[in-house]
Coordinates of C-alpha atoms and ligand atoms in Angstrom, one line a residue:
X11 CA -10.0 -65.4 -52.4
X12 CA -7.9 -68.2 -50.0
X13 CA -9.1 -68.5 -46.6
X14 CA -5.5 -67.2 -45.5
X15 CA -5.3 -63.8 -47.3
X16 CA -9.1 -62.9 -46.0
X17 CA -7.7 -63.5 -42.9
X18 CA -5.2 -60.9 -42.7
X19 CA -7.2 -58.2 -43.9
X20 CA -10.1 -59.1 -41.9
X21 CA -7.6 -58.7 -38.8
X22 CA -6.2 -55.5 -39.7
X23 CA -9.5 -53.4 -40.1
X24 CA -10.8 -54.8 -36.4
X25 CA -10.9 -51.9 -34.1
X26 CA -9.5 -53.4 -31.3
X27 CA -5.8 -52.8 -32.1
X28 CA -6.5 -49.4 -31.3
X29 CA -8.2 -49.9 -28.7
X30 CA -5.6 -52.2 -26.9
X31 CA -2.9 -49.3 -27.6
X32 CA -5.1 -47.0 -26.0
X33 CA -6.3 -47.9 -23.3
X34 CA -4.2 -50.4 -22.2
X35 CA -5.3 -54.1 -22.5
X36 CA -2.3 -56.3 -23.4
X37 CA -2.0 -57.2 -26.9
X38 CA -0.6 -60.9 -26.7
X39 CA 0.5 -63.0 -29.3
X40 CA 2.3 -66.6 -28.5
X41 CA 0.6 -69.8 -27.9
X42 CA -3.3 -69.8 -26.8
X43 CA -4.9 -72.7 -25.3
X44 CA -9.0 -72.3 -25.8
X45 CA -9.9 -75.1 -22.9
X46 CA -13.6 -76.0 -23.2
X47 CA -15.2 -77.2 -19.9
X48 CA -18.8 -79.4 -20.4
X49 CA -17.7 -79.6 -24.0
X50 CA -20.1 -82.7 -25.1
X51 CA -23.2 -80.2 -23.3
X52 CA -25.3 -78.0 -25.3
X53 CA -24.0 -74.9 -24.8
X54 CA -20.6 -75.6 -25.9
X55 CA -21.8 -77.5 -29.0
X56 CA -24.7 -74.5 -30.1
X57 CA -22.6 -71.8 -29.0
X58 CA -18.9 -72.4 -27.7
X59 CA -17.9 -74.1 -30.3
X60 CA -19.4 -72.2 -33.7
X61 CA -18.0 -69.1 -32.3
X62 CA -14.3 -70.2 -32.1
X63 CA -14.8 -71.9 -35.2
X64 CA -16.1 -68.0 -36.9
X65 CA -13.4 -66.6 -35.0
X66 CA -10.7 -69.4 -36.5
X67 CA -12.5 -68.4 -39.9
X68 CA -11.9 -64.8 -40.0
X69 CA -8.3 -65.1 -38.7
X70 CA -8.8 -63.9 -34.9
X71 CA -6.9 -67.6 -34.3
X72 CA -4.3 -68.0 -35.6
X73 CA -3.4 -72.1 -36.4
X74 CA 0.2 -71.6 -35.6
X75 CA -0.9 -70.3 -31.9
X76 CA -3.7 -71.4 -31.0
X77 CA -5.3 -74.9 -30.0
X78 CA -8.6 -75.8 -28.4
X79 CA -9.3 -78.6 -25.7
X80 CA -12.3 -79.7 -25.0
X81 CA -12.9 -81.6 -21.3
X82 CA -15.9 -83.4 -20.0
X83 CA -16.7 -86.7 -18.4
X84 CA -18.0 -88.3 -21.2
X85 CA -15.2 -91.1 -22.2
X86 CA -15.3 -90.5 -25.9
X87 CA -11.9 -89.8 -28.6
X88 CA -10.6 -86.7 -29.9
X89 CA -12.4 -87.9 -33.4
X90 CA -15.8 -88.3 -31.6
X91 CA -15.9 -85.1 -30.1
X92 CA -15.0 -83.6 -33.7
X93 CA -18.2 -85.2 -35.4
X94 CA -20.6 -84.4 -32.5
X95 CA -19.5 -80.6 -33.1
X96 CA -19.2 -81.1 -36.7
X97 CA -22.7 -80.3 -37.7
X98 CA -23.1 -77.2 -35.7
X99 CA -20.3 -75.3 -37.1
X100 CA -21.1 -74.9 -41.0
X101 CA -25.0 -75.4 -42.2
X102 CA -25.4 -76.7 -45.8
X103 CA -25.5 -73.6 -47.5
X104 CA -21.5 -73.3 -47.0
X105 CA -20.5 -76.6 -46.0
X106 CA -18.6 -76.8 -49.3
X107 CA -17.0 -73.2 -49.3
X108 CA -16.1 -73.8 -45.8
X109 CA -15.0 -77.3 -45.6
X110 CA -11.0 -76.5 -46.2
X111 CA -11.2 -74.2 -43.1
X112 CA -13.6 -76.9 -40.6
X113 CA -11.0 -80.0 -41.1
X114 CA -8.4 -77.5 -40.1
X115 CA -9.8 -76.0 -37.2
X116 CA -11.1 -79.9 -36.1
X117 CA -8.0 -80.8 -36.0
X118 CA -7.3 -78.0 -33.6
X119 CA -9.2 -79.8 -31.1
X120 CA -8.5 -82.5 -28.3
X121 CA -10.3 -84.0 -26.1
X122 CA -9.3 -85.1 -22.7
X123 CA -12.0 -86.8 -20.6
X124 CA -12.2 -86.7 -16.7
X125 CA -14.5 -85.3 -13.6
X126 CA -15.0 -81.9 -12.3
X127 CA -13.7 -82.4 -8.8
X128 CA -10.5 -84.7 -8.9
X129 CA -6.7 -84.0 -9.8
X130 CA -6.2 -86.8 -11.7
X131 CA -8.3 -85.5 -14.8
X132 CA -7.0 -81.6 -15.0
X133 CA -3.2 -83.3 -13.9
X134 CA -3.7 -85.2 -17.7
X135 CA -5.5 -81.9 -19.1
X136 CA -2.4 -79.5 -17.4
X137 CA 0.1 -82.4 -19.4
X138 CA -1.9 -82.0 -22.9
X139 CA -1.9 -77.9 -23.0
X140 CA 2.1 -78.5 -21.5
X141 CA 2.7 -80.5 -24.5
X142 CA 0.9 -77.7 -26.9
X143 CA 2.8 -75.1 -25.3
X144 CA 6.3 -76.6 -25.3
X145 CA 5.8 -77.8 -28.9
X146 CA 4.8 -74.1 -29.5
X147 CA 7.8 -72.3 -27.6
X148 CA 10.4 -72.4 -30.7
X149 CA 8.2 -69.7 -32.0
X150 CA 7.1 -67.2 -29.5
X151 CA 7.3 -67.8 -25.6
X152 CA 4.1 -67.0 -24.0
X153 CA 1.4 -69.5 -22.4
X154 CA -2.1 -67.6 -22.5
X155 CA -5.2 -70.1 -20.9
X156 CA -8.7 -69.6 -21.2
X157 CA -11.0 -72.1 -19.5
X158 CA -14.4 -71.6 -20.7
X159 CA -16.8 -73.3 -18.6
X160 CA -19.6 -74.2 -20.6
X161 CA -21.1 -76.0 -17.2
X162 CA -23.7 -75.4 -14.6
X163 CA -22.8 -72.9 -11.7
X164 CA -22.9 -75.8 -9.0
X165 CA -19.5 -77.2 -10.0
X166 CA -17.9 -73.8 -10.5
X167 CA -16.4 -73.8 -7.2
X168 CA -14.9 -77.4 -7.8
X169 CA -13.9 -76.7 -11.2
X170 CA -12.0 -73.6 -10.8
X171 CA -10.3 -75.2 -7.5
X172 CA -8.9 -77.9 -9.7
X173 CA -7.9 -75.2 -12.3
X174 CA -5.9 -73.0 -9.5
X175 CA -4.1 -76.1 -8.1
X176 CA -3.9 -78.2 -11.3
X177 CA -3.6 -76.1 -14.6
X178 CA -2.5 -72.9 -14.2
X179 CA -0.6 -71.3 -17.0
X180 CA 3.2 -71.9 -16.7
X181 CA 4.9 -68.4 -15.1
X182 CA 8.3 -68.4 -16.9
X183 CA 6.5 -68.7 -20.5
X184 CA 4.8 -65.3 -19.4
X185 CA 1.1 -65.0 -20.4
X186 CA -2.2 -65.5 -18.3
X187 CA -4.7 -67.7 -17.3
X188 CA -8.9 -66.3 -17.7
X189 CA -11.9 -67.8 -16.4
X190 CA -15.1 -67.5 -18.5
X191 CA -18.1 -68.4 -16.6
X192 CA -21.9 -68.4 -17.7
X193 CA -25.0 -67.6 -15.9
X194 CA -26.8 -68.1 -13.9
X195 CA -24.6 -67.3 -11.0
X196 CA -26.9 -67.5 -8.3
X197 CA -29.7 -67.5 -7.5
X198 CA -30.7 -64.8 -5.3
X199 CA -28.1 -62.2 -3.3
X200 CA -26.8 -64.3 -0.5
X201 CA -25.5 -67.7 -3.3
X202 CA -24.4 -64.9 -5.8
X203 CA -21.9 -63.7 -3.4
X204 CA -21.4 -67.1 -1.9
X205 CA -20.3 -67.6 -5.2
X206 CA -18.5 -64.8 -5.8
X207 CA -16.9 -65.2 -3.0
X208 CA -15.5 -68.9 -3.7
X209 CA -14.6 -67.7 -7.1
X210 CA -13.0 -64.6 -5.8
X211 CA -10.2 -66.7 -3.4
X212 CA -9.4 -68.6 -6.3
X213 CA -8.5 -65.8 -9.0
X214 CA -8.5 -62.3 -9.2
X215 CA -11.4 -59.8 -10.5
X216 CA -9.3 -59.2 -13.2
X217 CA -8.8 -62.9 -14.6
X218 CA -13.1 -64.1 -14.3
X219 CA -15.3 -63.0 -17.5
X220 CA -19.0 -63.1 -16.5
X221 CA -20.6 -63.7 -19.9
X222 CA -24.0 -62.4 -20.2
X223 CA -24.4 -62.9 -23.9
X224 CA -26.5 -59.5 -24.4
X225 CA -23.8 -57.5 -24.0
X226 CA -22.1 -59.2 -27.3
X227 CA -25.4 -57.9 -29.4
X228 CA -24.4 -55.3 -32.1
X229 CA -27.3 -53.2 -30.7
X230 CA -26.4 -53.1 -27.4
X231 CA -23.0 -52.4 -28.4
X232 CA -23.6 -49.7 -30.5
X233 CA -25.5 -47.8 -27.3
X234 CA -22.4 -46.0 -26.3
X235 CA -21.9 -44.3 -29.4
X236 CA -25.4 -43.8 -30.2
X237 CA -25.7 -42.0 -26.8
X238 CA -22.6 -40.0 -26.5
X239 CA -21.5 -39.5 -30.3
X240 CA -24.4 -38.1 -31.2
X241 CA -25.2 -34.2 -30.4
X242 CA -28.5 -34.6 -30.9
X243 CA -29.2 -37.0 -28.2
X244 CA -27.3 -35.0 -25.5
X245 CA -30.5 -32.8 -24.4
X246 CA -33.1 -34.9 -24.9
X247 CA -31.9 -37.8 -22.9
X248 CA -33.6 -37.2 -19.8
X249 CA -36.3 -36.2 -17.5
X250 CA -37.4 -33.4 -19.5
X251 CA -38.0 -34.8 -22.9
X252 CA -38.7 -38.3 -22.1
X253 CA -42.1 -39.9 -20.5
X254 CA -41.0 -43.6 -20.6
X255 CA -38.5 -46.3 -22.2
X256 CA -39.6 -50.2 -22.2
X257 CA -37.1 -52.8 -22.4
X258 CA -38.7 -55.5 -24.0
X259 CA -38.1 -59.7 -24.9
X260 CA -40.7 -61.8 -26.0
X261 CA -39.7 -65.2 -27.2
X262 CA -42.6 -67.0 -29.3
X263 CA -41.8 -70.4 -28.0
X264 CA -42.3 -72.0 -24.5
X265 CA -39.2 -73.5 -22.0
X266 CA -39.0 -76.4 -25.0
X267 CA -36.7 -79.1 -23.8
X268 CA -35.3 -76.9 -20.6
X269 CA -38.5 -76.9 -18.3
X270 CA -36.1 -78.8 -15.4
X271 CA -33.8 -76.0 -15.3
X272 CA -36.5 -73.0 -16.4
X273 CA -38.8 -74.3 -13.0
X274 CA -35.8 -73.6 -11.0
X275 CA -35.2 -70.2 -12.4
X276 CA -38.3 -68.0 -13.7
X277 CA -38.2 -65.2 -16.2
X278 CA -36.6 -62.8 -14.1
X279 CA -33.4 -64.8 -13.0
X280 CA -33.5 -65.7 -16.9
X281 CA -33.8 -63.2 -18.6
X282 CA -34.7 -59.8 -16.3
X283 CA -31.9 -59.6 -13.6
X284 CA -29.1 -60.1 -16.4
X285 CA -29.6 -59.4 -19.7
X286 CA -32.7 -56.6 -19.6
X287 CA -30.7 -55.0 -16.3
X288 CA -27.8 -54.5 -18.7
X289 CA -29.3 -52.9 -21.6
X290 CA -31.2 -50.7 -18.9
X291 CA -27.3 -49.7 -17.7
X292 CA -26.5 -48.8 -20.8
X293 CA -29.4 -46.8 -21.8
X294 CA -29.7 -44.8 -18.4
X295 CA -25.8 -45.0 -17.4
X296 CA -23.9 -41.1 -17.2
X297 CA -20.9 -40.6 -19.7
X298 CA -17.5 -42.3 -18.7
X299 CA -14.8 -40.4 -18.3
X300 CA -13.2 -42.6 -21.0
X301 CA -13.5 -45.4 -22.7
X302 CA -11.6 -48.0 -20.3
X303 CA -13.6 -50.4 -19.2
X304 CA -13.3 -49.5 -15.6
X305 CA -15.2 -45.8 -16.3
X306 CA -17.9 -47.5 -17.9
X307 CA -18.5 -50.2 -15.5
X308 CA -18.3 -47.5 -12.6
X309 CA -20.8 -46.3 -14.1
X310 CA -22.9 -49.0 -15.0
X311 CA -23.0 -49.8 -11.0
X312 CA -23.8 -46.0 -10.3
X313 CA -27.2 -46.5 -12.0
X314 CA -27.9 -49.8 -10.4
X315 CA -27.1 -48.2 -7.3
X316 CA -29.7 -45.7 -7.8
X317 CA -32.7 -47.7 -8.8
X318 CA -35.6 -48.2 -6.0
X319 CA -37.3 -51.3 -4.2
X320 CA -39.8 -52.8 -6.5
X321 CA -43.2 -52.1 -6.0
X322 CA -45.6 -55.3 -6.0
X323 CA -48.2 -53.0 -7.8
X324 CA -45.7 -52.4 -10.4
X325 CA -45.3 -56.2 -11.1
X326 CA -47.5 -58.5 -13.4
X327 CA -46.6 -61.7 -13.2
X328 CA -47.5 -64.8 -16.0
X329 CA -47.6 -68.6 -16.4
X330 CA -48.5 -69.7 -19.9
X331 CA -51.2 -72.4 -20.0
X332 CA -49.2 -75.5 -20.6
X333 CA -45.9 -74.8 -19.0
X334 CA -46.7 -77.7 -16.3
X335 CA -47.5 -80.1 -18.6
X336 CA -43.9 -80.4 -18.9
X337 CA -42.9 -83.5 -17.3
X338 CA -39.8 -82.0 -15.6
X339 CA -41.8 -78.9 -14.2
X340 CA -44.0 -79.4 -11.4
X341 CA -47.6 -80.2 -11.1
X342 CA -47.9 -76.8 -8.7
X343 CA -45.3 -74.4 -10.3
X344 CA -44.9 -71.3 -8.9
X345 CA -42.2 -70.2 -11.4
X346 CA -42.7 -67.2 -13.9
X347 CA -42.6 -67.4 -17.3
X348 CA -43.7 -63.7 -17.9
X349 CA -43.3 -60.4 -16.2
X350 CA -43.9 -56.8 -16.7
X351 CA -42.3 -54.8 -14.1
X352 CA -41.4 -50.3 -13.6
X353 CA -38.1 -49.9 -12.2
X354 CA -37.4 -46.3 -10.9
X355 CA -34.2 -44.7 -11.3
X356 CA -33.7 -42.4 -8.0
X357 CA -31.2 -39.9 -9.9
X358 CA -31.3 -35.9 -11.6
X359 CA -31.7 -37.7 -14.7
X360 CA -34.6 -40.1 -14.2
X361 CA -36.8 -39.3 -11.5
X362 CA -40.7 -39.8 -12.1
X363 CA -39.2 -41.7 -15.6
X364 CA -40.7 -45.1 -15.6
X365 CA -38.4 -47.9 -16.9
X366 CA -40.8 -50.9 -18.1
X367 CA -39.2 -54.3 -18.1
X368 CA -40.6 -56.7 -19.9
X369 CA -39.9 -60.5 -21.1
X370 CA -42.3 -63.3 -22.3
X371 CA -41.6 -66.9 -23.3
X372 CA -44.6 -68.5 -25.3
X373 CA -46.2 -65.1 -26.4
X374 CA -47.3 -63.8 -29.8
X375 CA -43.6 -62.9 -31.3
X376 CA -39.7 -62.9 -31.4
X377 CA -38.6 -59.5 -30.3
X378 CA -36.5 -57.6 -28.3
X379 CA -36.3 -53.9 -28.3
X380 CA -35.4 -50.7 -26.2
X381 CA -38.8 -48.4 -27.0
X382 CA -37.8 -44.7 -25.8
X383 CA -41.3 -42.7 -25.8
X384 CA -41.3 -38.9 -25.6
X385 CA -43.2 -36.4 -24.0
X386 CA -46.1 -34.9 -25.9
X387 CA -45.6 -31.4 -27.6
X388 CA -46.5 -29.0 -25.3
X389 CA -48.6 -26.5 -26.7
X390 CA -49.6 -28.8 -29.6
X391 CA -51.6 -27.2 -32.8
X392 CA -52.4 -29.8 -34.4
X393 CA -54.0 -31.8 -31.4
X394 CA -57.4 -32.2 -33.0
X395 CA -55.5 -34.8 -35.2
X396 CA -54.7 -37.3 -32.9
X397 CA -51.0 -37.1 -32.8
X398 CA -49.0 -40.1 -31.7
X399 CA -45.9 -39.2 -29.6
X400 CA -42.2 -39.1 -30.2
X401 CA -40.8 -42.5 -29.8
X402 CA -36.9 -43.6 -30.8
X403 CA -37.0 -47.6 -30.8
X404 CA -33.7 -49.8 -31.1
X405 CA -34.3 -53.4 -32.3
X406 CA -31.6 -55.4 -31.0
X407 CA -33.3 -58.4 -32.8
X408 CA -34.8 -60.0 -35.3
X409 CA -34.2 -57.5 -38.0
X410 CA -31.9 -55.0 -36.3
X411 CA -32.8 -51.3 -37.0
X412 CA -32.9 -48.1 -34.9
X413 CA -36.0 -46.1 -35.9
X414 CA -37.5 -42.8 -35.0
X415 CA -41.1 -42.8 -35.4
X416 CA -42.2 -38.5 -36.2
X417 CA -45.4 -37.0 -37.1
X418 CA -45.4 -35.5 -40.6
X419 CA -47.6 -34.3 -43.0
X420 CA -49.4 -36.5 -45.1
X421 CA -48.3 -35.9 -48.8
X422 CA -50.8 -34.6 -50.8
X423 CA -53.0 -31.5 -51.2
X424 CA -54.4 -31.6 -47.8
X425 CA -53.0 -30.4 -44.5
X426 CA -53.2 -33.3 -42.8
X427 CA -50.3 -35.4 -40.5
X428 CA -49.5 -38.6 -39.9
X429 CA -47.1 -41.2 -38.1
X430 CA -43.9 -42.0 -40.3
X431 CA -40.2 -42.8 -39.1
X432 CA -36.4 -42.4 -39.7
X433 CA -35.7 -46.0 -40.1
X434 CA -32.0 -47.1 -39.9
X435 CA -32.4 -50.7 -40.8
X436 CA -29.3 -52.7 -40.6
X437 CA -29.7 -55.2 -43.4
X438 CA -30.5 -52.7 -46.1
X439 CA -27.9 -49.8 -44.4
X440 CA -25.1 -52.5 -44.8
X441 CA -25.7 -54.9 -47.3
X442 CA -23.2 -57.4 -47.8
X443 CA -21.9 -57.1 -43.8
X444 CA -22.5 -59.8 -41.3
X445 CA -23.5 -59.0 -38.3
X446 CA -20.9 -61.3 -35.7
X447 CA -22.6 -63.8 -32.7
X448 CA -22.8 -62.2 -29.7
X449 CA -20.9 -65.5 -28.4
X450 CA -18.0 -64.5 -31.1
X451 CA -17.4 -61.2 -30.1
X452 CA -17.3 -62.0 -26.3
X453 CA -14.9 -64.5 -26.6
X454 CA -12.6 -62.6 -28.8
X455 CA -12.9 -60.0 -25.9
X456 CA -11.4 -62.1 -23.1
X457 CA -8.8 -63.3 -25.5
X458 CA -7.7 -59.4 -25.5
X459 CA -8.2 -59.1 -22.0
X460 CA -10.7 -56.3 -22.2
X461 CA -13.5 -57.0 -19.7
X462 CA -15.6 -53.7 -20.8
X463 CA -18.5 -56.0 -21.8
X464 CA -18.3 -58.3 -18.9
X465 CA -20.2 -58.0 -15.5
X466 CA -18.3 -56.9 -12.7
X467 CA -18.7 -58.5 -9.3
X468 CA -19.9 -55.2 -7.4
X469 CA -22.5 -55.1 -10.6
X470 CA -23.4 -58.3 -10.0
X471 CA -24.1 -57.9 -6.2
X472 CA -26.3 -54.9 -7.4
X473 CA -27.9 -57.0 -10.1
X474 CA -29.3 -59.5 -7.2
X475 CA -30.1 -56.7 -4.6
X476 CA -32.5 -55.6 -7.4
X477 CA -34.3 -58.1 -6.9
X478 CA -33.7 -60.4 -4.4
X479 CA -36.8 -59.5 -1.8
X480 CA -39.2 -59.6 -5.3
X481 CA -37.8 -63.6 -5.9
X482 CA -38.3 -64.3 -2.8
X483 CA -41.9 -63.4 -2.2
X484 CA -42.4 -65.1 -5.6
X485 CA -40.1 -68.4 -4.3
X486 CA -42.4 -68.2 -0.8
X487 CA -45.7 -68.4 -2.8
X488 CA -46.9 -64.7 -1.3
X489 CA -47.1 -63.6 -5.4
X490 CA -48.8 -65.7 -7.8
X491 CA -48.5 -65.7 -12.0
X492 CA -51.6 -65.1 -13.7
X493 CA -51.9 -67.6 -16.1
X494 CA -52.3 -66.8 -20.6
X495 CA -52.2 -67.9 -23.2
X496 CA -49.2 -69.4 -25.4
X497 CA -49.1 -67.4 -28.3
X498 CA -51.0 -64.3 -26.6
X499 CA -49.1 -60.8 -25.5
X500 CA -49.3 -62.1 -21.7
X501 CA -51.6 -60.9 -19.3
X502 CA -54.0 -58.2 -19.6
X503 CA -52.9 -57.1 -16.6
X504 CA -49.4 -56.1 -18.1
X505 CA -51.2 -53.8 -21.1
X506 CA -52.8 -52.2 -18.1
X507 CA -49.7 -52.0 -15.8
X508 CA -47.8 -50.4 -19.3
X509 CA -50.6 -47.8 -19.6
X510 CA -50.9 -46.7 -16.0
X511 CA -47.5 -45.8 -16.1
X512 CA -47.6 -43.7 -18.3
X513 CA -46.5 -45.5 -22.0
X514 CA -49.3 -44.5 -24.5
X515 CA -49.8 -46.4 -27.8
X516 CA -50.3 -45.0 -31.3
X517 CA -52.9 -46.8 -32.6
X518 CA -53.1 -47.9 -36.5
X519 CA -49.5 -47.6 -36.9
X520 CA -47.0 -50.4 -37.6
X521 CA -43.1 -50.1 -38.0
X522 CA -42.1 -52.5 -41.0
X523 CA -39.1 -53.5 -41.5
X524 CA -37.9 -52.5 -45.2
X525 CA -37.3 -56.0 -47.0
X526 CA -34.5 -56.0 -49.9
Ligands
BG6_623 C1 -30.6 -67.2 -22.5 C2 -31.8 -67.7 -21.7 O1 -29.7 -66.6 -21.6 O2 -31.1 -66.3 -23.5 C3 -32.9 -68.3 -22.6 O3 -31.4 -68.6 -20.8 C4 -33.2 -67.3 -23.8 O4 -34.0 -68.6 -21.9 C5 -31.9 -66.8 -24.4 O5 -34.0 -68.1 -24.7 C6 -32.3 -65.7 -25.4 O6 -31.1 -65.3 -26.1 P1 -31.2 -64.7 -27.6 O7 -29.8 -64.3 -27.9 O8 -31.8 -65.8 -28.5 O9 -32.2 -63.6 -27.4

């Protein structure tokens, strides 16, 4: 099949058309400048990048609208910025399928070169997306800008200052202008809001996308419907039925290559106050009132609201052996690289329900998983056999899959039980679909102007309240990681921590995932 008719059908079975007739986003068509900020960094090359160029791919950009700069200071052509991104976008495998569609989308790009706090650089970037859009008008007036700022948060302020005075999109065309910004922004309550704050005089809520890349996973996408299309689910969901959920990431490799800005950080601000804090929204969060993203960031923020000061006894923190040998970390790091935490959710639904965070770089696997663990039966008949207990687990990734793990009976003659599971596993459910980037979706988001999957600034400020007085007591030295080692589970301390609140392990059974 040509690239150009997969295109078309691939657009018209997207949900989001409906979704922008119902509930109100702006469908847009017209020209679409994709403006790249730090685009020679890492970020934009591993992630920025290969997602506009899958999004090019399956027709979400359209090559008579759209065109893509990329801006940094590096002094380098429009042909040099193509190869450095070249490699990223199409691995071997497909380099030949796919090399009709990657020198068309290259030649989408530009590259304008100039620094993150003068005029005189966005003044000749404002002049190249002029030039796109005027070439562009015959067709279909409209001037949509999205300034992706693939940079770190210290020259936000500068950045989006020169973007408000220098490039924003031109009124009579009609359109919009959108910010996408990255974390980490902040670093503790009072520069979040600092930030916010600069941010906030320049544009309005409605125009700044807060990327936290989570929220793009197909797993934490699907929690809505899992939670609120599903009968089933409605009773058990709560205090009553459920002793304990974990919220887990473990990484099996250490701060490679990032140690400088890692040290600066720590596990929480990483991984913990962002992208754990969002799936915990979304598993604990009441029903909207609708779909719109408004309802279900109201609630979202409801939940934060509601969740207690952090205990120090219900904190294990970890350094894995090694981590200062990096020569960009400091000989006497204080900085996390582990934690196991309980957050308590002060609400009807969740009181006396432990929420265990956890999130490990340098430990013994790649995971990340939302573990929901039942109650024991009450009354239970066939105790003397050891049961194992209730537990619902979604694997946001590797291997996605939702699984239920049940007691049944062993098959045979005898009456005897044992642990088994309901095992949704994606790749062998839906063979033959491809599972999009986080990155991908998220992008094709703020192109839509639906901010559902975005953090909201009153989140944000929730986010940090969270755990701002915990950061700081780590920052001042008055809480001290316990040190394990790389390739271990973490600390001890944490399997104890896990057990005394409550989480109970079934011992001598594994979940494997189904291979093809
Ligand atoms: C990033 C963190 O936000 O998420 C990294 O800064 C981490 O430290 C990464 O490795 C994990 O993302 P994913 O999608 O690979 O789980």
């Amino acid at each position: 099949m040509e690239d150009g008719q997969w295109h078309v059908q691939k657009r018209s079975s997207f949900r989001n058309d409906s979704f922008v007739r119902e509930y109100g986003a702006v469908p847009e068509t017209g020209c679409l400048s994709i403006i790249v900020l730090g685009a020679s960094g890492d970020l934009a090359k591993k992630k920025t990048f290969p997602a506009l160029f899958h999004l090019y791919r399956q027709g979400f950009l359209r090559q008579d609208e759209v065109h893509i700069f990329g801006y940094a200071r590096t002094k380098i052509s429009d042909e040099d910025l193509r190869s450095r991104i070249r490699g990223y976008l199409v691995d071997e495998k497909n380099a030949s399928e796919q090399a009709e569609s990657l020198s068309e989308f290259l030649q989408l790009i530009k590259y304008v070169s100039g620094s993150y706090d003068s005029e005189e650089g966005f003044h000749r970037l404002d002049k190249a997306i002029s030039e796109h859009e005027i070439s562009k008008r015959s067709s279909k007036g409209s001037s949509r800008r999205l300034f992706y700022l693939a940079l770190p948060p210290s020259v936000y302020p500068s950045v989006c200052k020169m973007i408000r005075t220098c490039c924003m999109n031109k009124s009579d065309l009609g359109g919009w202008t959108r910010i996408v910004v990255e974390k980490p922004f902040g670093k503790d309550l009072e520069s979040a809001e600092q930030l916010s704050s600069q941010i906030g005089e320049l544009f309005d809520e409605s125009q700044i996308y807060r990327i936290d890349h989570y929220l793009g996973k197909e797993l934490v996408q699907n929690m809505l419907v899992l939670r609120f299309a599903n009968r089933l689910f409605l009773p058990l969901w709560n205090r009553d039925n459920i002793d304990n959920v974990q919220i887990v990431f473990r990484e099996d490799f250490g701060t490679e290559g990032r140690g400088g800005y890692f040290d600066e950080y720590g596990i929480i601000r990483d991984i913990i106050q962002n992208h754990l804090l969002q799936v915990l929204c979304l598993v604990a969060m009441e029903k909207p009132i609708s779909l719109k993203p408004e309802h279900i960031r109201d609630e979202k923020v409801k939940v934060l609201q509601s969740v207690l000061p952090i205990k120090d006894e219900e904190v294990v923190l970890g350094q894995y052996e090694g981590y200062k040998d990096d020569p960009t970390v400091p000989d006497d790091s204080n900085t996390p690289t582990f934690a196991t935490m309980v957050l308590r959710i002060h609400n009807e639904r969740w009181e006396g329900v432990p929420f265990i965070i956890k999130a490990g770089k340098a430990i013994n696997s790649r995971k990340a998983e939302i573990r929901v663990q039942f109650k024991d039966v009450p009354g239970d008949i066939f105790k003397c056999q050891k049961q194992g207990r209730n537990e619902f687990v979604i694997r946001l990734q590797p291997s996605e899959a939702m699984y239920m793990k049940l007691t049944v009976k062993q098959p045979g003659l005898e009456m005897s039980t044992v642990q088994s599971e309901l095992d949704l596993s994606y790749r062998q459910r839906y063979q033959g679909v491809s599972i999009p980037e986080a990155y991908e979706r998220l992008i094709l988001d703020t192109i839509r102007g639906d901010q559902q999957h975005f953090v909201r600034r009153d989140e944000l400020k929730v986010a940090w309240e969270i755990f701002t007085p915990l950061l700081h007591r780590i920052d001042k030295g008055e809480m001290k990681p316990i040190p394990y080692k790389p390739g271990s589970r973490g600390p001890t301390e944490a399997d104890e921590l896990l057990a005394k609140a409550g989480y109970l392990q079934t011992h001598g059974y594994i979940w494997i995932p189904p291979t093809l």
